[in-house]
PDB file of C-alpha atoms and ligand atoms in Angstrom:
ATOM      1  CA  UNK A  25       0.000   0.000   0.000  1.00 50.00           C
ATOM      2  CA  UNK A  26       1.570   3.668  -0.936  1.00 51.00           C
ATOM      3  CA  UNK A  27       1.431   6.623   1.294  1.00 57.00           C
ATOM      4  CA  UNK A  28      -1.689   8.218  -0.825  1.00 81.00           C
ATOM      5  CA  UNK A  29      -3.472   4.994   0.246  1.00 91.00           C
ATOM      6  CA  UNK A  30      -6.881   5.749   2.855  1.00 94.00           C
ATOM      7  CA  UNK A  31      -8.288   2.469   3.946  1.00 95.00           C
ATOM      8  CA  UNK A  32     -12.211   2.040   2.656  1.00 95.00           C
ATOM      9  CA  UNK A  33     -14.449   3.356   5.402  1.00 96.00           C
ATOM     10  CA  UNK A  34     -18.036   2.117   4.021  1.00 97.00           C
ATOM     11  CA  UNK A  35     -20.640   4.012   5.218  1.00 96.00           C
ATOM     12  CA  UNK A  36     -23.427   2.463   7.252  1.00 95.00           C
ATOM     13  CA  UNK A  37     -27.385   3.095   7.066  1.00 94.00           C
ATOM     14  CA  UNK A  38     -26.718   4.259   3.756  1.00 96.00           C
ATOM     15  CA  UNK A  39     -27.871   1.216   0.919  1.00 97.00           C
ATOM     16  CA  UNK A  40     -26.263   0.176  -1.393  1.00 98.00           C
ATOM     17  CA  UNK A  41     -26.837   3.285  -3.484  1.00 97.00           C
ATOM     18  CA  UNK A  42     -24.643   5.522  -0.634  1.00 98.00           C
ATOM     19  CA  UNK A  43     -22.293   2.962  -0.214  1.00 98.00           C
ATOM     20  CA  UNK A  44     -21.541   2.777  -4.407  1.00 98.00           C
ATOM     21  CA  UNK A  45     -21.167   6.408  -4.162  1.00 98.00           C
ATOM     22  CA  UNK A  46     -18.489   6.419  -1.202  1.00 98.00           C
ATOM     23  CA  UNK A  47     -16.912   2.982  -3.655  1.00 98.00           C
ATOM     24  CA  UNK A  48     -16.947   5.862  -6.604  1.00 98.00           C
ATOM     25  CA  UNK A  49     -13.618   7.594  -4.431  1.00 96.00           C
ATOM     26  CA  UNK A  50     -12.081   4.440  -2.825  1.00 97.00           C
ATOM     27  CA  UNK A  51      -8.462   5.030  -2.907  1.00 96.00           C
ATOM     28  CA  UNK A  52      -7.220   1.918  -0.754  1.00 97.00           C
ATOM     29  CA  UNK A  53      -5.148   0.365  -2.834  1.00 97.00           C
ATOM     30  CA  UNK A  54      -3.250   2.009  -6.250  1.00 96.00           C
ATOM     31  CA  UNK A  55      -6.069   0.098  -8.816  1.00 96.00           C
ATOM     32  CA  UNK A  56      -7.704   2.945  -8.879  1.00 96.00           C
ATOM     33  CA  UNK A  57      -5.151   5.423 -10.785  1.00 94.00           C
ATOM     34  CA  UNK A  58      -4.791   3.353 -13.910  1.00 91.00           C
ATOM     35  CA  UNK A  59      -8.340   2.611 -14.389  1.00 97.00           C
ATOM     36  CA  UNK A  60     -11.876   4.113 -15.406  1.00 97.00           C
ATOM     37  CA  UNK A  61     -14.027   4.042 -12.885  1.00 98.00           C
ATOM     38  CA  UNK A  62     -15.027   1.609  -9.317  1.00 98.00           C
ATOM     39  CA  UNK A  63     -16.902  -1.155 -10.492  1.00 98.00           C
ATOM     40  CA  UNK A  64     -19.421  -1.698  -7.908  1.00 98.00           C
ATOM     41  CA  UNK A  65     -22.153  -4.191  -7.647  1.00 98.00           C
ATOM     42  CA  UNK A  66     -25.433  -4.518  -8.827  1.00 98.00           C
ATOM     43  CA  UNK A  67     -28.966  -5.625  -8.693  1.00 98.00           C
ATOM     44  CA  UNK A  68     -31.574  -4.966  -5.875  1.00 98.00           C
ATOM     45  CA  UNK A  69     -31.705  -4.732  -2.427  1.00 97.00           C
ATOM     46  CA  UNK A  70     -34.305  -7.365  -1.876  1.00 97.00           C
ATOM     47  CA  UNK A  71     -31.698  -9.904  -4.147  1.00 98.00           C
ATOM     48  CA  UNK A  72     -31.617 -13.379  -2.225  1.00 97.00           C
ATOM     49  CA  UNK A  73     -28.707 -14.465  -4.163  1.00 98.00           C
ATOM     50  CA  UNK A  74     -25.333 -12.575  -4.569  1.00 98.00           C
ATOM     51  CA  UNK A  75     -22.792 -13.863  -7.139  1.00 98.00           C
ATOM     52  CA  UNK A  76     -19.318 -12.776  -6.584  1.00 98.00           C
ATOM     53  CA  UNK A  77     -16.533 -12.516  -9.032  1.00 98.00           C
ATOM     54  CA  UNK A  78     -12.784 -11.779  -8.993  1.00 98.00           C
ATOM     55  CA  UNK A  79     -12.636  -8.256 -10.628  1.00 98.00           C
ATOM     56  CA  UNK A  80     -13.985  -5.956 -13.672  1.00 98.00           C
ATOM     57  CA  UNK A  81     -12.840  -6.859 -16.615  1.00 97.00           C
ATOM     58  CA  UNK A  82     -12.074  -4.250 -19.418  1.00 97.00           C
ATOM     59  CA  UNK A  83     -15.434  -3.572 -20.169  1.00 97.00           C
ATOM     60  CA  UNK A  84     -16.573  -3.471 -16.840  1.00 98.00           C
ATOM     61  CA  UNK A  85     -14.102  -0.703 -16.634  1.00 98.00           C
ATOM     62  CA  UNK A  86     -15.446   1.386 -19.313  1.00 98.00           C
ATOM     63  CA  UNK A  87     -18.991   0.606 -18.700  1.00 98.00           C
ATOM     64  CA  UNK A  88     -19.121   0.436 -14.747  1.00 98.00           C
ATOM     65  CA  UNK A  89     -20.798  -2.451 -14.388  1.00 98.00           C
ATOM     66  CA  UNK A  90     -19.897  -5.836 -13.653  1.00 98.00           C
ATOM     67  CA  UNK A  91     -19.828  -8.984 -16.146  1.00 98.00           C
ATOM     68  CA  UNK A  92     -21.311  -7.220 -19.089  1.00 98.00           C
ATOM     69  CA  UNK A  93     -18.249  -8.379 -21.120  1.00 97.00           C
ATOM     70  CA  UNK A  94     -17.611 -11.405 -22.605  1.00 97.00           C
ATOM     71  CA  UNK A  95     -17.692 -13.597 -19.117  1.00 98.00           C
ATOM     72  CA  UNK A  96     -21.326 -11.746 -18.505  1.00 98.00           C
ATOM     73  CA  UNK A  97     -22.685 -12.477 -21.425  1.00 98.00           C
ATOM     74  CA  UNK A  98     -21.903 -16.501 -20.979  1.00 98.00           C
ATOM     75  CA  UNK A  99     -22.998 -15.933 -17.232  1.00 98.00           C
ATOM     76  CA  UNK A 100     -26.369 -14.601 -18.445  1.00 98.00           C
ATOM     77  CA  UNK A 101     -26.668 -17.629 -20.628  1.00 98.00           C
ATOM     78  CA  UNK A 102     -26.202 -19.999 -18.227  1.00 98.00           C
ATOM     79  CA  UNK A 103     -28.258 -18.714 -15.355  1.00 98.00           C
ATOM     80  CA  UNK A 104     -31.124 -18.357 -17.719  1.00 98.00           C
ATOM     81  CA  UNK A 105     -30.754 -21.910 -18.653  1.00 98.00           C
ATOM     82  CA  UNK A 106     -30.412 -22.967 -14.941  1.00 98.00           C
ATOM     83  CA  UNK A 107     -34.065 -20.289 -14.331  1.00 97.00           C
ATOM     84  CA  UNK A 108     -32.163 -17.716 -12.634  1.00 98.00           C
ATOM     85  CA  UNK A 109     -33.284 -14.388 -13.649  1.00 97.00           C
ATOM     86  CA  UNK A 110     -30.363 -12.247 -13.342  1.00 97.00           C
ATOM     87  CA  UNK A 111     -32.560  -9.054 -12.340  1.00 96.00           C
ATOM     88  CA  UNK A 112     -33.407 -10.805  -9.191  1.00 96.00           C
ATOM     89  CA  UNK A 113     -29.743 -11.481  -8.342  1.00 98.00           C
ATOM     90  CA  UNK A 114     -26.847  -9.078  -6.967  1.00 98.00           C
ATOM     91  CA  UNK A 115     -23.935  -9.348  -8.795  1.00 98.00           C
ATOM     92  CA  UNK A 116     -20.548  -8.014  -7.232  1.00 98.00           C
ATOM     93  CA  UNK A 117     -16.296  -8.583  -7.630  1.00 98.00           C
ATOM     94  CA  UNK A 118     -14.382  -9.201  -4.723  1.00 98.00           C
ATOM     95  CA  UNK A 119     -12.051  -6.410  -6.046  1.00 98.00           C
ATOM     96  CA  UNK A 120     -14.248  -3.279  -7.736  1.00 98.00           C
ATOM     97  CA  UNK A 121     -11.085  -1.654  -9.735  1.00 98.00           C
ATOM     98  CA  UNK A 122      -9.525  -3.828 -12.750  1.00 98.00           C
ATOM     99  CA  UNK A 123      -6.041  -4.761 -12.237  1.00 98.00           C
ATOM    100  CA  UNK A 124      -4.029  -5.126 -15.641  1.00 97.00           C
ATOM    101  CA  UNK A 125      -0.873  -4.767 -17.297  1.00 96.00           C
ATOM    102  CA  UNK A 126      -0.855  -2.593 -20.820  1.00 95.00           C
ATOM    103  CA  UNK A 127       0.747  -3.936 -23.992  1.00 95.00           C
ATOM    104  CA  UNK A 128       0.812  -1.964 -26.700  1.00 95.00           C
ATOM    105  CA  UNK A 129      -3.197  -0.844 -26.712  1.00 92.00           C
ATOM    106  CA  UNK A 130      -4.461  -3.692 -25.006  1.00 95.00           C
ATOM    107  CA  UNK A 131      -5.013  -3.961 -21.142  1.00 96.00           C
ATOM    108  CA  UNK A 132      -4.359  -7.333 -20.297  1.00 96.00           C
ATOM    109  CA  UNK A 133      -6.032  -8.773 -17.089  1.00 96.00           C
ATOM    110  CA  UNK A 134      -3.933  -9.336 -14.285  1.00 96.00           C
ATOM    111  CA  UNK A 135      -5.076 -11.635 -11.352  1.00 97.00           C
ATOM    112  CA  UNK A 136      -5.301  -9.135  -8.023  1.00 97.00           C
ATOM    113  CA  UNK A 137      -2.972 -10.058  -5.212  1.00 97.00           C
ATOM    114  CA  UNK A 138      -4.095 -10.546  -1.627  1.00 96.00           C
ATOM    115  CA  UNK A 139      -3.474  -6.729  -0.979  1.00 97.00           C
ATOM    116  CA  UNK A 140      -5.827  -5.972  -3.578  1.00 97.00           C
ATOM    117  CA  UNK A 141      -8.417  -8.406  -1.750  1.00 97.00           C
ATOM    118  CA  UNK A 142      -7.591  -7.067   1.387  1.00 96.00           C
ATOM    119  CA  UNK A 143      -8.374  -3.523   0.475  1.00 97.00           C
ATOM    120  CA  UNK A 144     -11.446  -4.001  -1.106  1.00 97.00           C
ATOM    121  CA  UNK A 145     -12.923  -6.493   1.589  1.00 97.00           C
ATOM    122  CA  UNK A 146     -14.586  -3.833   3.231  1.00 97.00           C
ATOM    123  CA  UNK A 147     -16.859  -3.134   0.311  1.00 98.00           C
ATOM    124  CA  UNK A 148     -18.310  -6.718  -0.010  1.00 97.00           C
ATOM    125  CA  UNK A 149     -18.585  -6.836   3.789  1.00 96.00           C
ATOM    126  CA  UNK A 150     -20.926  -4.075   3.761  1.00 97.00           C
ATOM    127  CA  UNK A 151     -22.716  -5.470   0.672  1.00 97.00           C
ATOM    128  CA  UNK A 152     -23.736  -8.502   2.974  1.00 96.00           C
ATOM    129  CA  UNK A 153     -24.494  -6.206   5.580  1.00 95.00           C
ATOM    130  CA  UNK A 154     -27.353  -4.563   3.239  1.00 95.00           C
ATOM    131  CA  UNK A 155     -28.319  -7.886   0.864  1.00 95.00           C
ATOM    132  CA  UNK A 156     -27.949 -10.494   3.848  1.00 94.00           C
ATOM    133  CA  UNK A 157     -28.423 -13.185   1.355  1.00 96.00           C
ATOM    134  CA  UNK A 158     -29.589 -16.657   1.104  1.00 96.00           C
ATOM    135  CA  UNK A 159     -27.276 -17.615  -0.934  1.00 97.00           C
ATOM    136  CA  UNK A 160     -23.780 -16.587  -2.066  1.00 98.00           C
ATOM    137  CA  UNK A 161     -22.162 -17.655  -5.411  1.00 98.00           C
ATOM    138  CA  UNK A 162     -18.204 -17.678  -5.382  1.00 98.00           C
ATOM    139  CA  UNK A 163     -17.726 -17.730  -9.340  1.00 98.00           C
ATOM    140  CA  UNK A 164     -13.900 -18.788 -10.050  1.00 98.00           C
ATOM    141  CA  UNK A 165     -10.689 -19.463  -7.221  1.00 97.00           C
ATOM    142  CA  UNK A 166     -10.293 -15.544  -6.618  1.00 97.00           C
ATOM    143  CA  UNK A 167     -13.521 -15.132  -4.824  1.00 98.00           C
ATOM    144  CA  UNK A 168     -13.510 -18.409  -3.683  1.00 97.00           C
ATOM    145  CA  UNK A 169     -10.271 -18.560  -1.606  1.00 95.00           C
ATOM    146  CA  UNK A 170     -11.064 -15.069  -0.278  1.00 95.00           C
ATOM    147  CA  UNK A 171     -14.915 -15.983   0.911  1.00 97.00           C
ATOM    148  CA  UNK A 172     -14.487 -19.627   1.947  1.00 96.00           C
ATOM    149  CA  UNK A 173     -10.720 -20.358   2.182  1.00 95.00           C
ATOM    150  CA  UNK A 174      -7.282 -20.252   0.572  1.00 95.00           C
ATOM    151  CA  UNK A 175      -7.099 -23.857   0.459  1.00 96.00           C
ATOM    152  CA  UNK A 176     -10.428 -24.225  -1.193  1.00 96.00           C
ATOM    153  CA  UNK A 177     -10.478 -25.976  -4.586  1.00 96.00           C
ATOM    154  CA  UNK A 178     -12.867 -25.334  -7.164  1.00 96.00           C
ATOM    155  CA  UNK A 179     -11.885 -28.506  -8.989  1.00 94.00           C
ATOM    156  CA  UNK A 180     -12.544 -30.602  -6.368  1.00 95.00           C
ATOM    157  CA  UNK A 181     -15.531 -28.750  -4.155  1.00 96.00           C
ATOM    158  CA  UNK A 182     -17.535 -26.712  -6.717  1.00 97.00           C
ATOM    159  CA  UNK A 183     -20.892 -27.303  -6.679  1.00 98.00           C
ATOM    160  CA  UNK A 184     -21.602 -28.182  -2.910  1.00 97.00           C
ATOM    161  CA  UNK A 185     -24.079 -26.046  -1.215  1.00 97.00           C
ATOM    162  CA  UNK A 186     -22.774 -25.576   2.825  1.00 96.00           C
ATOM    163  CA  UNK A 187     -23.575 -23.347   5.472  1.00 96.00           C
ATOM    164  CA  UNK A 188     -21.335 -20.497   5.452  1.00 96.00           C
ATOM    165  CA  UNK A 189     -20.911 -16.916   7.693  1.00 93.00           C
ATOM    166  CA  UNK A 190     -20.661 -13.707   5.696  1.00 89.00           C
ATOM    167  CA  UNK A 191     -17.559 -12.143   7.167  1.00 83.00           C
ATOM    168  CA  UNK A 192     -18.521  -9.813   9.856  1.00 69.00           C
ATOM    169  CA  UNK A 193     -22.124 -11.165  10.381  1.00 67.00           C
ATOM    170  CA  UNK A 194     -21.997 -10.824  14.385  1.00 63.00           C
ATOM    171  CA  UNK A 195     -21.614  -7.277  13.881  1.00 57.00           C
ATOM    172  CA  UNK A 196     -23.386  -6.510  10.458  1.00 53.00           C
ATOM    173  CA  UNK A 197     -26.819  -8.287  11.127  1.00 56.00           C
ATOM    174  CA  UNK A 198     -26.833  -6.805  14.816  1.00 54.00           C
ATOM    175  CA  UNK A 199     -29.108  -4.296  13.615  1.00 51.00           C
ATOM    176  CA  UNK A 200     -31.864  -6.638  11.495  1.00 52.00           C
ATOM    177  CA  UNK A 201     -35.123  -6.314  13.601  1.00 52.00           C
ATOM    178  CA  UNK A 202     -37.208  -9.824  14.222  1.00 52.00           C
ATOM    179  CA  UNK A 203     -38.342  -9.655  10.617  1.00 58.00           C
ATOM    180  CA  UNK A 204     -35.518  -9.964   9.276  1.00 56.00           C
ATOM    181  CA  UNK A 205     -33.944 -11.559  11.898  1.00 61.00           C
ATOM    182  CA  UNK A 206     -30.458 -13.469  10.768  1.00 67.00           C
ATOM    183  CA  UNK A 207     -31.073 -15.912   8.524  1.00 81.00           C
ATOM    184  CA  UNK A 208     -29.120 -19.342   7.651  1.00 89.00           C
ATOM    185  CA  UNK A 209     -26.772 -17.830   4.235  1.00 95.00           C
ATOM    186  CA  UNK A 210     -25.352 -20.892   2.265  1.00 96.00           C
ATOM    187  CA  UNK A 211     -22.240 -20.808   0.163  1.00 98.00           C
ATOM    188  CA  UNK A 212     -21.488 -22.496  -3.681  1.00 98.00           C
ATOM    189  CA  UNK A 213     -18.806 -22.039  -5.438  1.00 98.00           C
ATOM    190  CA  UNK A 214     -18.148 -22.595  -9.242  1.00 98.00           C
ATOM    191  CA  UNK A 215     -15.988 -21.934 -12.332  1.00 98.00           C
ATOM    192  CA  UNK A 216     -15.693 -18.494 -13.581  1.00 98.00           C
ATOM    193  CA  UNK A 217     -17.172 -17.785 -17.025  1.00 98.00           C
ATOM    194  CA  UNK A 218     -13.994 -16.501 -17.910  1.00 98.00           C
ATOM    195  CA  UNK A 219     -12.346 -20.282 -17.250  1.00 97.00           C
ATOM    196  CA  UNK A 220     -14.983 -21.823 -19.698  1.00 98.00           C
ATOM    197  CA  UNK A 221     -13.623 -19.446 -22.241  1.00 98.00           C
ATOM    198  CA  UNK A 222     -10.373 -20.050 -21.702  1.00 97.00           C
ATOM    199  CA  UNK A 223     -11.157 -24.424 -21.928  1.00 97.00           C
ATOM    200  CA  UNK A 224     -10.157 -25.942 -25.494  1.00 97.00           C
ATOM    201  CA  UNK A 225     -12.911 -25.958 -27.946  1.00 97.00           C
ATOM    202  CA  UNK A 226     -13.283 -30.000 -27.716  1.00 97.00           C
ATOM    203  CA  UNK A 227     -13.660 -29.578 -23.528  1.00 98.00           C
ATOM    204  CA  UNK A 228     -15.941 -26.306 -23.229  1.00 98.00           C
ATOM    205  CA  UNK A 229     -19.438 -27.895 -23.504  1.00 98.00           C
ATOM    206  CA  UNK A 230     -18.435 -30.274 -20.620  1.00 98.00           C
ATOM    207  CA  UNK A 231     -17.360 -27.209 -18.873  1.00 98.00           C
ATOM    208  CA  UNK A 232     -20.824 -25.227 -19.477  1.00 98.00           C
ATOM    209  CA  UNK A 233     -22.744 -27.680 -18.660  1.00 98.00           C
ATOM    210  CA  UNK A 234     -21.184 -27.965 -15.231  1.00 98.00           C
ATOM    211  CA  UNK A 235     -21.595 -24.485 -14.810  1.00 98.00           C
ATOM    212  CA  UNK A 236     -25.287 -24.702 -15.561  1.00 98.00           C
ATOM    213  CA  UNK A 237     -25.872 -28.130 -12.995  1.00 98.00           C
ATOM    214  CA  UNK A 238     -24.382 -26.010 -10.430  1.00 98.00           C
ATOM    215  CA  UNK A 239     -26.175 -23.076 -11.291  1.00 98.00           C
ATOM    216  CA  UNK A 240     -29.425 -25.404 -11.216  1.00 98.00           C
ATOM    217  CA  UNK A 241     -28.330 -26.449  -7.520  1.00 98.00           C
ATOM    218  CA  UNK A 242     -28.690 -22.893  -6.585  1.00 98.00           C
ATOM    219  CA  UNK A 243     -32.232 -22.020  -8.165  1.00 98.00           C
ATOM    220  CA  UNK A 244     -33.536 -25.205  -6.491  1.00 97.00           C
ATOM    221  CA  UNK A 245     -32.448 -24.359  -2.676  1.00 95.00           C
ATOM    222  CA  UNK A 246     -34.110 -21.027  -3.796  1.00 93.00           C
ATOM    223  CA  UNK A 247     -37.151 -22.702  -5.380  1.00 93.00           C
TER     224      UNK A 247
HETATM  225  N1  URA B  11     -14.764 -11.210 -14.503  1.00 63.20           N
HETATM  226  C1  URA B  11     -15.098 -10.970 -13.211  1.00 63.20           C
HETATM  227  O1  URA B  11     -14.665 -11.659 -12.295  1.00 63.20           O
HETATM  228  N2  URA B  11     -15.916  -9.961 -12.963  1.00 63.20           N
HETATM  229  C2  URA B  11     -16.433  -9.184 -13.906  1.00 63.20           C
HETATM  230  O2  URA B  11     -17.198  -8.264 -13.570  1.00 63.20           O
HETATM  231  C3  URA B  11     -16.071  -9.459 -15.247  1.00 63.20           C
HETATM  232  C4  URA B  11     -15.244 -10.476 -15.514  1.00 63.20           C
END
């Protein structure tokens, strides 16, 4: 972290509206000099199901919105084929800046190191604090080894549904009146989009599909 680095103080009582306005001037880690804009999450406030990815991509960047690049657009496919509407769903990164290195004009994605995750935790904290989801969605390792645990595999665990604690719950639900008293959240994780476009032509159907049977596990505990 340089000198010019503030640690992110979210809000509280603010939504998620207040809170992706204080994202808009984060400055706790450097991500934010070579980049566009914060790429917060989105979807509604009532969303029982938050997906989280790694980070923007390049045209999250320019667009400020996550997954409306290439990775979205096979993420859209597959939830609707697994009948998740992705209006009813939040959809968040565990880091909101996009981390790359530039050659020649092209920005090429750079996986963000556990400083990056570190900075940016606050963010997704207070996202569970607002959403206290049902269900969160780890999509890819990044997200996964920050939420559940470094050792986690996604080869070898991915679509298991287990109870899990959103980081900070004691503290962030302390406030939910009886109504919404604190709920059981459960935790999946799967392969990023991105992964599936990375798999060789003759092993990316395989790879889809599993997406989309994992994706099914989660509209059925929501069912
Ligand atoms: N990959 C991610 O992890 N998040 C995005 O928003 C886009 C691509």
């Amino acid at each position: 972290m340089s000198q010019e680095n503030v640690p992110a103080q979210p809000p509280t009582g603010v939504g998620l509206d207040g809170l992706r306005t204080a994202a808009a001037g984060c400055r706790a880690c450097e991500l934010w000099e070579g980049t566009t804009q914060t790429v917060f999450g989105e979807g509604p406030e009532t969303a029982r199901i938050v997906f989280v990815g790694e980070q923007p991509g390049d045209q999250e960047d320019r667009r400020g919105e996550p997954f409306v690049g290439p990775a979205g657009r096979l993420l859209d496919k597959a939830l609707a084929e697994a009948g998740i509407d992705r209006g009813d769903a939040y959809i968040t990164n565990a880091v909101k800046h996009f981390r790359f290195t530039q050659k020649g004009k092209r920005r090429i994605h750079q996986t963000p190191g556990p400083e990056h995750l570190r900075a940016c935790r606050p963010w997704l904290e207070a996202e569970f604090a607002v959403l206290q989801p049902e269900v969160v969605v780890c999509l890819g390792a990044t997200a996964a080894k920050a939420l559940i645990s470094p050792s986690f595999r996604i080869t070898k665990e991915r679509g298991q549904l287990f109870p899990w604690t959103p980081p900070g719950a004691d503290t962030l639900f302390a406030a939910a009146d009886d109504e919404d008293a604190p709920h059981q959240t459960w935790m999946l994780a799967t392969t990023h989009p991105s992964a599936i476009l990375r798999t060789p032509d003759e092993a990316r159907d395989a790879a889809y599909d599993a997406l989309v049977a994992d994706l099914r596990v989660v509209a059925h505990a929501l069912a």
